[in-house]
Amino acid sequence: MTGLEQLTAFIGEARWFGGKGRGFTVTSTRRTGVLPTQPDGPKVAIDLAEVTYEDGDTELYQLPLAFRTVADERLEHALVGTWEDPDFGPSFVYDAVHDRDAMGQWLSAFAEAEGGSSRRRGLLDFHRLPGHDLDLTAHSTLFSGEQSNSSVAFGDDSLMKVFRKVTPGVNPDIQIHHVLTEAGSDHVAALYGWLDTVDEASDAIIQLAMLQQFLRTASDGWELAQASVRNLFAEADLRADEVGGDFASESERLGVALAETHQVLAQAFPTETFGTAEVAALGQGMHDRLVEAIDVVPGLAEHASALHAIYDRFATLDTLTVQRVHCDLHLGQTLRTVRGWKIVDFEGEPAKPLADRLLPDSVWRDVAGMLRSFDYAAAVVARSFAASDDTGNAQRAFHGDEWTQRNRDAFVTAYAGRALTDHERLQLAAYEADKAVYECVYEARNRPSWLGIPLAGVVRLTA
Ligand SMILES: Nc1ncnc2c1ncn2[C@@H]1O[C@H](COP(=O)(O)OP(=O)(O)OP(=O)(O)O)[C@@H](O)[C@H]1O
Ligand SMILES: [Mg+2]
């Protein structure tokens, strides 16, 4: 097999590859640069692979590759293939994010750029922010979760997120972490640096990786919320506010963290006020998505008129303020540390093209995302209980609703710091309904047995 054929096979199997199920081949690669080498270390190149689908679409994927002249059996699981590289000759080629030597070389390249400056190596441009000395002795560990990128921790000092599918232009995750770090925000992991290259075709910048503070004491918000629900179900006689694992004070702190994050984003990026025409267009988008969703989820049809009514009320708003927001916020994007809640992954809505993810939106879209997530936490735990024991389902449903309502209220009240205005309520209802409809389509396509979760949400929202 040629190198390109071996890369095609490798990408097709990669966890982070977004084109699964579509026919494709890697049609070309280009080298953006080579990392500083170390004695006995591999040669490490950061290549960009062009993936061409059968329908003619193309995408660019980042491939950090480690080239070794002899096979390294510790890295067998990360072998991409063996071929003759124009720069390095006949090589055993590994996925570099698994290779500790290679990752050490990458971290050293960041360290060569002094804090607050940048350092070029070929087409690679390493940037650093001041204020943190990198721990160059730390070993790298690749995160093992289902992710669309590759995250590598360096001891408990720093975390590098290697963006896999890349597009020319600003990466919102780097941009927003940069702004929040410079503002001294307590609600994100501090940005330490980032890596850019130049797209030769368009002369635009492609952002390849982000280096940030490793949140050593972090617990995943989604896991914590579910643990709280499990606690409640296990104590069947107690109410949500009486059990040890009550989550409402955490939801409250999360609401404050989101409000403070939105405030910084509103100061750092332009805000805009939409008028009637723009609001109507947003409302029309919601109507259209619902109509399309009913084709996929016929069960939505009986709620259509109530949902359209929510969107109609939204569309009557005279004005709507928009600003940069997270756009894909849910409990899984939050981490609880000993120093409070942190919000992660500002990449925006994954399905949207990069340029659209930089556009401002309503803050209530983020609030709605979190509210849907509370609903999911209770429902997912109820499902897992029901699978092993179907007595007590009704009681758990009752307690689950109580948990959801309690945490929704705590979150929203803390977010707003006061009761919501009618204007805000209309926005929140519309964004939440729109999100639940999106979830119905997602579940129908990917996890049909979960479709009942967002459908029940739709029933509640339209009640
Ligand atoms: N600074 C950090 N310190 C420790 N863990 C972190 C940090 N940032 C993110 N994580 C963890 O790494 C995981 C992946 O991060 P992130 O969501 O940014 O990656 P992603 O590739 O964009 O994921 P997805 O494909 O789900 O969008 C998160 O679930 C989070 O638990
Ligand atoms: Mg992401």
Coordinates of C-alpha atoms and ligand atoms in Angstrom, one line a residue:
M1 CA 0.0 0.0 0.0
T2 CA 1.2 3.5 -0.7
G3 CA 1.5 6.1 2.1
L4 CA -1.7 7.8 1.0
E5 CA -3.6 4.4 1.1
Q6 CA -2.2 3.7 4.6
L7 CA -3.3 7.2 5.7
T8 CA -6.8 6.6 4.3
A9 CA -7.1 3.4 6.3
F10 CA -5.8 5.1 9.4
I11 CA -8.1 8.1 9.2
G12 CA -11.1 5.9 8.5
E13 CA -10.6 4.1 11.8
A14 CA -9.7 7.2 13.8
R15 CA -12.1 8.0 16.7
W16 CA -12.0 11.7 15.8
F17 CA -12.8 11.3 12.1
G18 CA -16.1 13.0 11.3
G19 CA -16.8 11.4 7.9
K20 CA -17.5 7.9 9.1
G21 CA -19.8 5.9 6.8
R22 CA -19.0 8.1 3.8
G23 CA -16.6 6.8 1.1
F24 CA -13.4 8.8 0.9
T25 CA -9.7 8.7 0.2
V26 CA -6.8 10.9 1.3
T27 CA -5.9 12.6 -1.9
S28 CA -2.8 14.6 -0.8
T29 CA -0.8 15.7 2.2
R30 CA 1.4 18.7 2.9
R31 CA 3.9 19.3 5.6
T32 CA 3.5 22.5 7.7
G33 CA 6.7 22.0 9.6
V34 CA 8.9 19.7 11.7
L35 CA 9.3 19.9 15.5
P36 CA 12.7 20.4 17.1
T37 CA 14.4 17.0 17.3
Q38 CA 16.0 15.5 20.3
P39 CA 18.8 12.9 20.5
D40 CA 17.2 9.4 20.1
G41 CA 13.8 11.0 19.5
P42 CA 11.7 10.5 16.4
K43 CA 11.4 13.1 13.6
V44 CA 8.0 14.7 14.1
A45 CA 6.1 16.4 11.4
I46 CA 2.7 18.1 11.4
D47 CA 1.1 17.2 8.1
L48 CA -2.3 18.3 6.8
A49 CA -4.2 15.6 4.9
E50 CA -6.8 16.4 2.3
V51 CA -9.7 14.0 2.5
T52 CA -11.9 13.8 -0.7
Y53 CA -15.3 12.2 -0.4
E54 CA -17.0 10.3 -3.2
D55 CA -19.4 13.2 -3.7
G56 CA -16.5 15.5 -4.3
D57 CA -16.5 17.3 -0.9
T58 CA -13.1 17.9 0.6
E59 CA -12.0 18.3 4.2
L60 CA -8.6 19.0 5.8
Y61 CA -7.4 16.9 8.8
Q62 CA -4.3 17.5 10.9
L63 CA -1.9 14.6 11.3
P64 CA 1.0 15.0 13.7
L65 CA 3.2 12.1 12.7
A66 CA 6.3 10.6 14.3
F67 CA 8.8 9.0 12.0
R68 CA 11.2 6.3 13.4
T69 CA 13.8 4.3 11.6
V70 CA 13.2 1.2 13.7
A71 CA 9.9 0.0 15.0
D72 CA 8.9 0.9 18.5
E73 CA 6.9 -2.0 20.0
R74 CA 5.5 0.3 22.8
L75 CA 3.7 2.2 20.0
E76 CA 2.4 -0.7 18.0
H77 CA -1.2 0.4 18.7
A78 CA -0.4 3.8 17.2
L79 CA 1.3 2.6 14.0
V80 CA -0.1 4.4 10.9
G81 CA 2.1 2.5 8.4
T82 CA 5.5 2.1 6.9
W83 CA 6.6 4.1 3.9
E84 CA 9.4 6.1 2.4
D85 CA 9.0 9.7 3.5
P86 CA 10.6 12.4 1.2
D87 CA 12.3 14.1 4.2
F88 CA 13.0 11.2 6.5
G89 CA 13.4 8.1 4.2
P90 CA 12.0 4.7 4.9
S91 CA 10.1 5.0 8.2
F92 CA 7.8 3.4 10.7
V93 CA 5.2 6.2 11.0
Y94 CA 3.2 6.6 14.2
D95 CA 0.3 8.8 15.3
A96 CA 2.4 11.3 17.2
V97 CA -0.1 12.1 20.0
H98 CA 0.5 8.6 21.4
D99 CA 4.3 9.1 21.3
R100 CA 5.7 10.6 24.5
D101 CA 9.0 11.6 22.9
A102 CA 7.1 13.3 20.1
M103 CA 4.8 15.1 22.5
G104 CA 7.9 16.2 24.6
Q105 CA 9.3 17.8 21.4
W106 CA 6.0 19.6 20.8
L107 CA 6.0 21.0 24.3
S108 CA 9.6 22.1 23.9
A109 CA 8.7 24.0 20.7
F110 CA 6.1 25.9 22.7
A111 CA 8.7 26.6 25.5
E112 CA 11.0 28.1 22.9
A113 CA 8.5 30.9 22.4
E114 CA 8.9 33.1 25.4
G115 CA 5.7 34.0 27.3
G116 CA 3.9 36.7 25.4
S117 CA 5.7 36.1 22.1
S118 CA 5.7 33.8 19.1
R119 CA 8.3 31.6 17.4
R120 CA 8.3 30.4 13.8
R121 CA 9.5 27.0 12.6
G122 CA 8.9 26.8 8.9
L123 CA 5.2 27.4 8.4
L124 CA 4.5 26.7 12.1
D125 CA 4.0 29.6 14.4
F126 CA 4.1 28.9 18.2
H127 CA 2.5 31.5 20.4
R128 CA 2.7 31.8 24.2
L129 CA 0.9 34.0 26.7
P130 CA 2.9 35.3 29.7
G131 CA 2.5 34.2 33.3
H132 CA 3.1 30.4 33.3
D133 CA 6.4 28.4 33.0
L134 CA 5.7 25.1 31.3
D135 CA 6.8 21.9 33.1
L136 CA 9.0 20.4 30.5
T137 CA 9.7 17.3 32.6
A138 CA 6.1 16.2 32.6
H139 CA 5.1 13.0 30.6
S140 CA 2.3 13.2 28.1
T141 CA -0.9 11.2 28.4
L142 CA -3.5 11.0 25.6
F143 CA -7.1 11.4 26.7
S144 CA -9.1 8.3 25.8
G145 CA -12.6 9.6 25.6
E146 CA -14.8 9.9 22.5
Q147 CA -13.7 13.2 21.1
S148 CA -13.6 15.0 17.8
N149 CA -10.1 16.2 18.6
S150 CA -7.1 14.8 20.4
S151 CA -6.3 16.1 23.9
V152 CA -2.9 15.4 25.5
A153 CA -2.1 16.1 29.1
F154 CA 1.4 17.0 30.2
G155 CA 1.6 15.7 33.8
D156 CA -0.8 17.8 35.8
D157 CA 0.6 21.0 34.3
S158 CA -0.8 21.6 30.9
L159 CA -3.2 20.2 28.3
M160 CA -2.8 20.4 24.6
K161 CA -5.9 20.1 22.4
V162 CA -4.9 19.1 18.8
F163 CA -7.6 20.1 16.4
R164 CA -8.2 17.3 13.9
K165 CA -10.6 18.7 11.3
V166 CA -9.2 22.2 10.5
T167 CA -10.4 25.0 8.3
P168 CA -8.7 28.3 7.4
G169 CA -9.7 31.1 9.8
V170 CA -10.0 31.9 13.5
N171 CA -10.7 29.0 15.8
P172 CA -13.3 30.1 18.3
D173 CA -12.0 27.8 21.1
I174 CA -8.6 29.5 21.0
Q175 CA -10.0 33.0 20.4
I176 CA -12.5 32.8 23.4
H177 CA -10.0 31.2 25.8
H178 CA -7.5 34.0 24.8
V179 CA -10.0 36.8 25.6
L180 CA -11.2 35.2 28.9
T181 CA -7.7 34.5 30.0
E182 CA -6.5 38.0 29.3
A183 CA -9.6 39.3 31.2
G184 CA -8.5 37.2 34.2
S185 CA -11.7 35.0 34.1
D186 CA -12.0 32.4 36.8
H187 CA -14.3 30.3 34.7
V188 CA -12.0 28.8 32.0
A189 CA -8.7 27.0 32.1
A190 CA -6.1 29.6 31.4
L191 CA -4.7 29.7 27.9
Y192 CA -0.9 29.1 27.8
G193 CA -0.4 29.2 24.0
W194 CA -1.5 28.1 20.6
L195 CA -0.1 26.9 17.3
D196 CA -0.9 28.4 13.8
T197 CA 0.2 27.6 10.3
V198 CA -0.5 29.4 7.0
D199 CA -2.7 27.8 4.4
E200 CA -0.7 28.1 1.2
A201 CA -3.7 28.0 -1.0
S202 CA -5.6 31.0 0.6
D203 CA -2.8 32.6 2.6
A204 CA -5.2 32.4 5.6
I205 CA -4.1 31.2 9.0
I206 CA -5.1 27.7 10.1
Q207 CA -5.1 27.2 13.9
L208 CA -3.8 23.8 14.8
A209 CA -3.5 23.4 18.6
M210 CA -4.3 25.0 21.9
L211 CA -2.2 24.7 25.1
Q212 CA -3.9 25.5 28.3
Q213 CA -3.9 25.0 32.1
F214 CA -4.6 21.4 33.1
L215 CA -7.5 21.4 35.5
R216 CA -6.1 18.8 37.9
T217 CA -9.0 18.8 40.4
A218 CA -11.8 18.7 37.8
S219 CA -14.9 16.6 37.9
D220 CA -17.2 16.5 35.0
G221 CA -20.4 18.4 35.5
W222 CA -22.5 15.8 33.6
E223 CA -21.2 13.0 35.9
L224 CA -21.7 15.0 39.1
A225 CA -25.3 15.9 38.1
Q226 CA -26.1 12.2 37.4
A227 CA -24.6 11.2 40.7
S228 CA -26.9 13.7 42.4
V229 CA -29.9 12.1 40.6
R230 CA -28.8 8.6 41.5
N231 CA -28.5 9.7 45.2
L232 CA -32.1 11.0 45.1
F233 CA -33.4 7.8 43.5
A234 CA -31.6 5.7 46.1
E235 CA -33.3 7.6 48.9
A236 CA -36.8 7.1 47.6
D237 CA -38.4 8.6 50.6
L238 CA -36.6 11.9 50.6
R239 CA -37.2 15.0 48.4
A240 CA -34.6 16.7 46.1
D241 CA -33.7 19.3 48.7
E242 CA -33.3 16.7 51.5
V243 CA -30.7 14.3 50.1
G244 CA -27.0 14.6 50.7
G245 CA -26.2 14.8 47.0
D246 CA -28.4 17.9 46.3
F247 CA -27.1 19.7 43.3
A248 CA -29.0 23.0 43.5
S249 CA -26.2 25.0 45.0
E250 CA -23.9 23.8 42.2
S251 CA -26.5 24.7 39.6
E252 CA -26.6 28.2 41.2
R253 CA -22.8 28.6 41.0
L254 CA -23.0 27.4 37.4
G255 CA -25.5 30.1 36.7
V256 CA -23.2 32.7 38.1
A257 CA -20.2 31.3 36.2
L258 CA -22.1 31.5 32.9
A259 CA -23.4 35.1 33.7
E260 CA -19.9 36.3 34.4
T261 CA -18.5 34.6 31.3
H262 CA -21.2 36.2 29.2
Q263 CA -20.3 39.6 30.7
V264 CA -16.7 39.3 29.7
L265 CA -17.6 38.2 26.2
A266 CA -20.0 41.1 25.8
Q267 CA -17.2 43.5 26.7
A268 CA -14.5 41.8 24.5
F269 CA -16.5 41.3 21.3
P270 CA -19.0 43.5 19.6
T271 CA -22.7 43.1 20.6
E272 CA -25.5 43.9 18.3
T273 CA -29.2 44.7 18.6
F274 CA -31.4 42.8 16.1
G275 CA -34.6 44.5 15.0
T276 CA -37.9 43.0 14.0
A277 CA -36.8 41.7 10.6
E278 CA -33.8 39.9 12.1
V279 CA -35.8 38.4 14.9
A280 CA -38.5 37.3 12.5
A281 CA -35.7 35.5 10.5
L282 CA -34.5 33.7 13.6
G283 CA -38.1 32.7 14.3
Q284 CA -38.5 31.5 10.8
G285 CA -35.4 29.3 11.2
M286 CA -37.1 27.6 14.2
H287 CA -40.3 27.0 12.2
D288 CA -38.3 25.6 9.3
R289 CA -36.3 23.3 11.5
L290 CA -39.4 22.0 13.1
V291 CA -41.0 21.2 9.7
E292 CA -37.9 19.3 8.7
A293 CA -37.7 17.5 12.0
I294 CA -41.3 16.2 11.7
D295 CA -40.2 14.3 8.6
V296 CA -37.6 12.5 10.7
V297 CA -39.6 12.2 13.9
P298 CA -43.3 11.9 13.0
G299 CA -44.1 11.9 16.8
L300 CA -43.4 15.6 16.8
A301 CA -46.4 16.3 14.6
E302 CA -48.9 16.3 17.5
H303 CA -46.9 19.0 19.2
A304 CA -46.3 21.1 16.1
S305 CA -49.0 23.7 16.6
A306 CA -47.9 24.4 20.2
L307 CA -44.3 24.6 19.2
H308 CA -45.1 26.9 16.3
A309 CA -47.0 29.1 18.7
I310 CA -43.9 29.4 20.9
Y311 CA -41.8 30.5 17.9
D312 CA -44.6 32.9 16.8
R313 CA -44.5 34.6 20.2
F314 CA -40.7 34.8 19.9
A315 CA -40.9 36.3 16.5
T316 CA -43.0 39.2 17.7
L317 CA -40.1 40.6 19.8
D318 CA -39.1 44.0 18.6
T319 CA -35.5 43.7 19.6
L320 CA -33.0 41.1 20.6
T321 CA -29.4 41.7 21.8
V322 CA -26.8 39.3 20.5
Q323 CA -23.2 38.8 21.5
R324 CA -20.5 36.0 21.4
V325 CA -21.7 33.0 23.4
H326 CA -20.7 29.4 23.8
C327 CA -23.3 28.0 21.4
D328 CA -22.9 24.3 22.5
L329 CA -23.4 24.5 26.2
H330 CA -24.4 21.5 28.3
L331 CA -23.3 19.9 31.6
G332 CA -20.7 17.9 29.7
Q333 CA -18.9 21.2 28.9
T334 CA -18.5 22.1 32.5
L335 CA -15.9 21.0 35.0
R336 CA -16.1 21.4 38.8
T337 CA -12.8 22.2 40.4
V338 CA -11.8 23.2 43.9
R339 CA -11.8 26.7 42.6
G340 CA -15.3 26.6 41.2
W341 CA -16.9 25.8 37.8
K342 CA -15.0 26.0 34.6
I343 CA -16.6 26.0 31.1
V344 CA -14.7 24.2 28.3
D345 CA -14.8 23.7 24.6
F346 CA -15.8 27.0 23.0
E347 CA -15.7 25.5 19.5
G348 CA -19.3 26.4 19.0
E349 CA -22.0 24.3 17.3
P350 CA -20.1 21.4 15.6
A351 CA -22.4 21.1 12.6
K352 CA -21.9 24.8 11.6
P353 CA -19.2 26.0 9.2
L354 CA -16.4 27.8 11.0
A355 CA -17.3 31.3 9.9
D356 CA -20.8 31.0 11.2
R357 CA -19.5 29.9 14.6
L358 CA -17.9 33.3 15.1
L359 CA -21.3 35.1 14.7
P360 CA -23.0 36.6 17.8
D361 CA -26.1 34.9 19.2
S362 CA -28.5 35.3 22.1
V363 CA -27.2 34.5 25.6
W364 CA -30.5 32.6 26.1
R365 CA -29.3 30.0 23.7
D366 CA -26.6 29.0 26.2
V367 CA -29.0 29.1 29.1
A368 CA -31.5 26.9 27.2
G369 CA -28.7 24.4 26.4
M370 CA -28.0 24.0 30.1
L371 CA -31.7 23.6 30.9
R372 CA -32.0 20.8 28.4
S373 CA -29.0 19.2 30.0
F374 CA -30.6 19.1 33.4
D375 CA -33.6 17.3 31.9
Y376 CA -31.3 14.8 30.2
A377 CA -29.4 14.1 33.5
A378 CA -32.5 13.1 35.3
A379 CA -33.9 11.1 32.4
V380 CA -30.7 9.2 31.6
V381 CA -30.4 8.1 35.3
A382 CA -34.1 7.1 35.3
R383 CA -33.5 5.0 32.2
S384 CA -30.6 3.2 33.8
F385 CA -32.6 2.4 37.0
A386 CA -35.6 1.2 34.9
A387 CA -33.3 -1.2 32.9
S388 CA -32.6 -3.2 36.1
D389 CA -35.8 -2.6 38.1
D390 CA -39.0 -1.5 36.6
T391 CA -40.8 -1.2 39.9
G392 CA -40.7 2.3 41.2
N393 CA -40.6 3.9 37.7
A394 CA -43.5 6.3 38.5
Q395 CA -41.9 7.4 41.8
R396 CA -38.6 8.0 40.0
A397 CA -40.3 9.9 37.3
F398 CA -41.9 12.2 40.0
H399 CA -38.6 12.7 41.8
G400 CA -36.7 13.2 38.5
D401 CA -39.0 16.0 37.5
E402 CA -38.6 17.5 40.9
W403 CA -34.8 17.3 40.6
T404 CA -34.9 18.9 37.1
Q405 CA -37.2 21.7 38.2
R406 CA -35.2 22.5 41.3
N407 CA -31.9 22.7 39.4
R408 CA -33.4 24.6 36.4
D409 CA -34.8 27.2 38.8
A410 CA -31.5 27.5 40.8
F411 CA -29.5 27.9 37.6
V412 CA -31.7 30.4 35.8
T413 CA -32.3 32.5 38.9
A414 CA -28.6 32.7 39.7
Y415 CA -27.9 33.4 36.0
A416 CA -30.2 36.4 35.8
G417 CA -29.8 37.5 39.4
R418 CA -33.5 38.4 39.4
A419 CA -36.8 37.2 38.0
L420 CA -36.9 37.0 34.2
T421 CA -38.7 39.6 32.2
D422 CA -41.4 38.4 29.7
H423 CA -39.0 39.3 26.9
E424 CA -36.4 36.9 28.4
R425 CA -38.9 34.2 29.1
L426 CA -40.1 34.2 25.4
Q427 CA -36.5 33.9 24.2
L428 CA -35.7 31.1 26.7
A429 CA -38.8 29.1 25.8
A430 CA -38.1 29.4 22.0
Y431 CA -34.4 28.4 22.3
E432 CA -35.3 25.6 24.6
A433 CA -38.0 24.2 22.3
D434 CA -35.7 24.6 19.2
K435 CA -33.0 22.7 21.1
A436 CA -35.4 19.9 22.1
V437 CA -36.5 19.5 18.5
Y438 CA -32.9 19.3 17.4
E439 CA -32.3 16.6 20.0
C440 CA -35.3 14.6 18.7
V441 CA -33.7 14.5 15.3
Y442 CA -30.3 13.6 16.7
E443 CA -31.7 10.8 18.9
A444 CA -33.9 9.4 16.1
R445 CA -30.8 9.2 13.9
N446 CA -28.2 8.1 16.4
R447 CA -29.8 6.6 19.5
P448 CA -33.4 5.8 18.8
S449 CA -34.0 4.3 22.2
W450 CA -33.3 7.7 23.7
L451 CA -35.8 9.5 21.6
G452 CA -38.3 9.5 24.5
I453 CA -36.0 11.9 26.5
P454 CA -36.3 15.0 24.2
L455 CA -39.9 14.1 23.3
A456 CA -40.9 14.2 26.9
G457 CA -39.1 17.5 27.1
V458 CA -41.2 18.8 24.2
V459 CA -44.3 17.7 26.0
R460 CA -43.3 19.6 29.1
L461 CA -42.3 22.7 27.1
T462 CA -45.6 22.8 25.3
A463 CA -47.8 22.0 28.3
Ligands
LIG1 N1 -8.2 22.3 30.9 C1 -8.7 21.1 31.1 N2 -8.2 20.3 32.1 C2 -8.7 19.0 32.3 N3 -9.6 18.5 31.6 C3 -10.1 19.2 30.5 C4 -9.7 20.5 30.3 N4 -10.4 21.0 29.2 C5 -11.1 20.0 28.8 N5 -11.0 18.9 29.6 C6 -11.6 17.6 29.4 O1 -11.3 17.1 28.1 C7 -12.5 16.6 27.5 C8 -12.5 17.0 26.0 O2 -12.4 18.4 25.9 P1 -13.1 19.2 24.7 O3 -14.6 19.1 24.9 O4 -12.6 20.5 24.7 O5 -12.7 18.3 23.5 P2 -13.4 18.1 22.1 O6 -12.5 17.3 21.2 O7 -13.9 19.4 21.5 O8 -14.7 17.3 22.5 P3 -16.0 17.1 21.6 O9 -15.6 16.3 20.4 O10 -16.9 16.3 22.5 O11 -16.5 18.4 21.2 C9 -13.7 17.3 28.2 O12 -14.8 16.5 28.4 C10 -13.1 17.7 29.5 O13 -13.6 16.8 30.5
MG2 MG -15.7 20.1 20.6

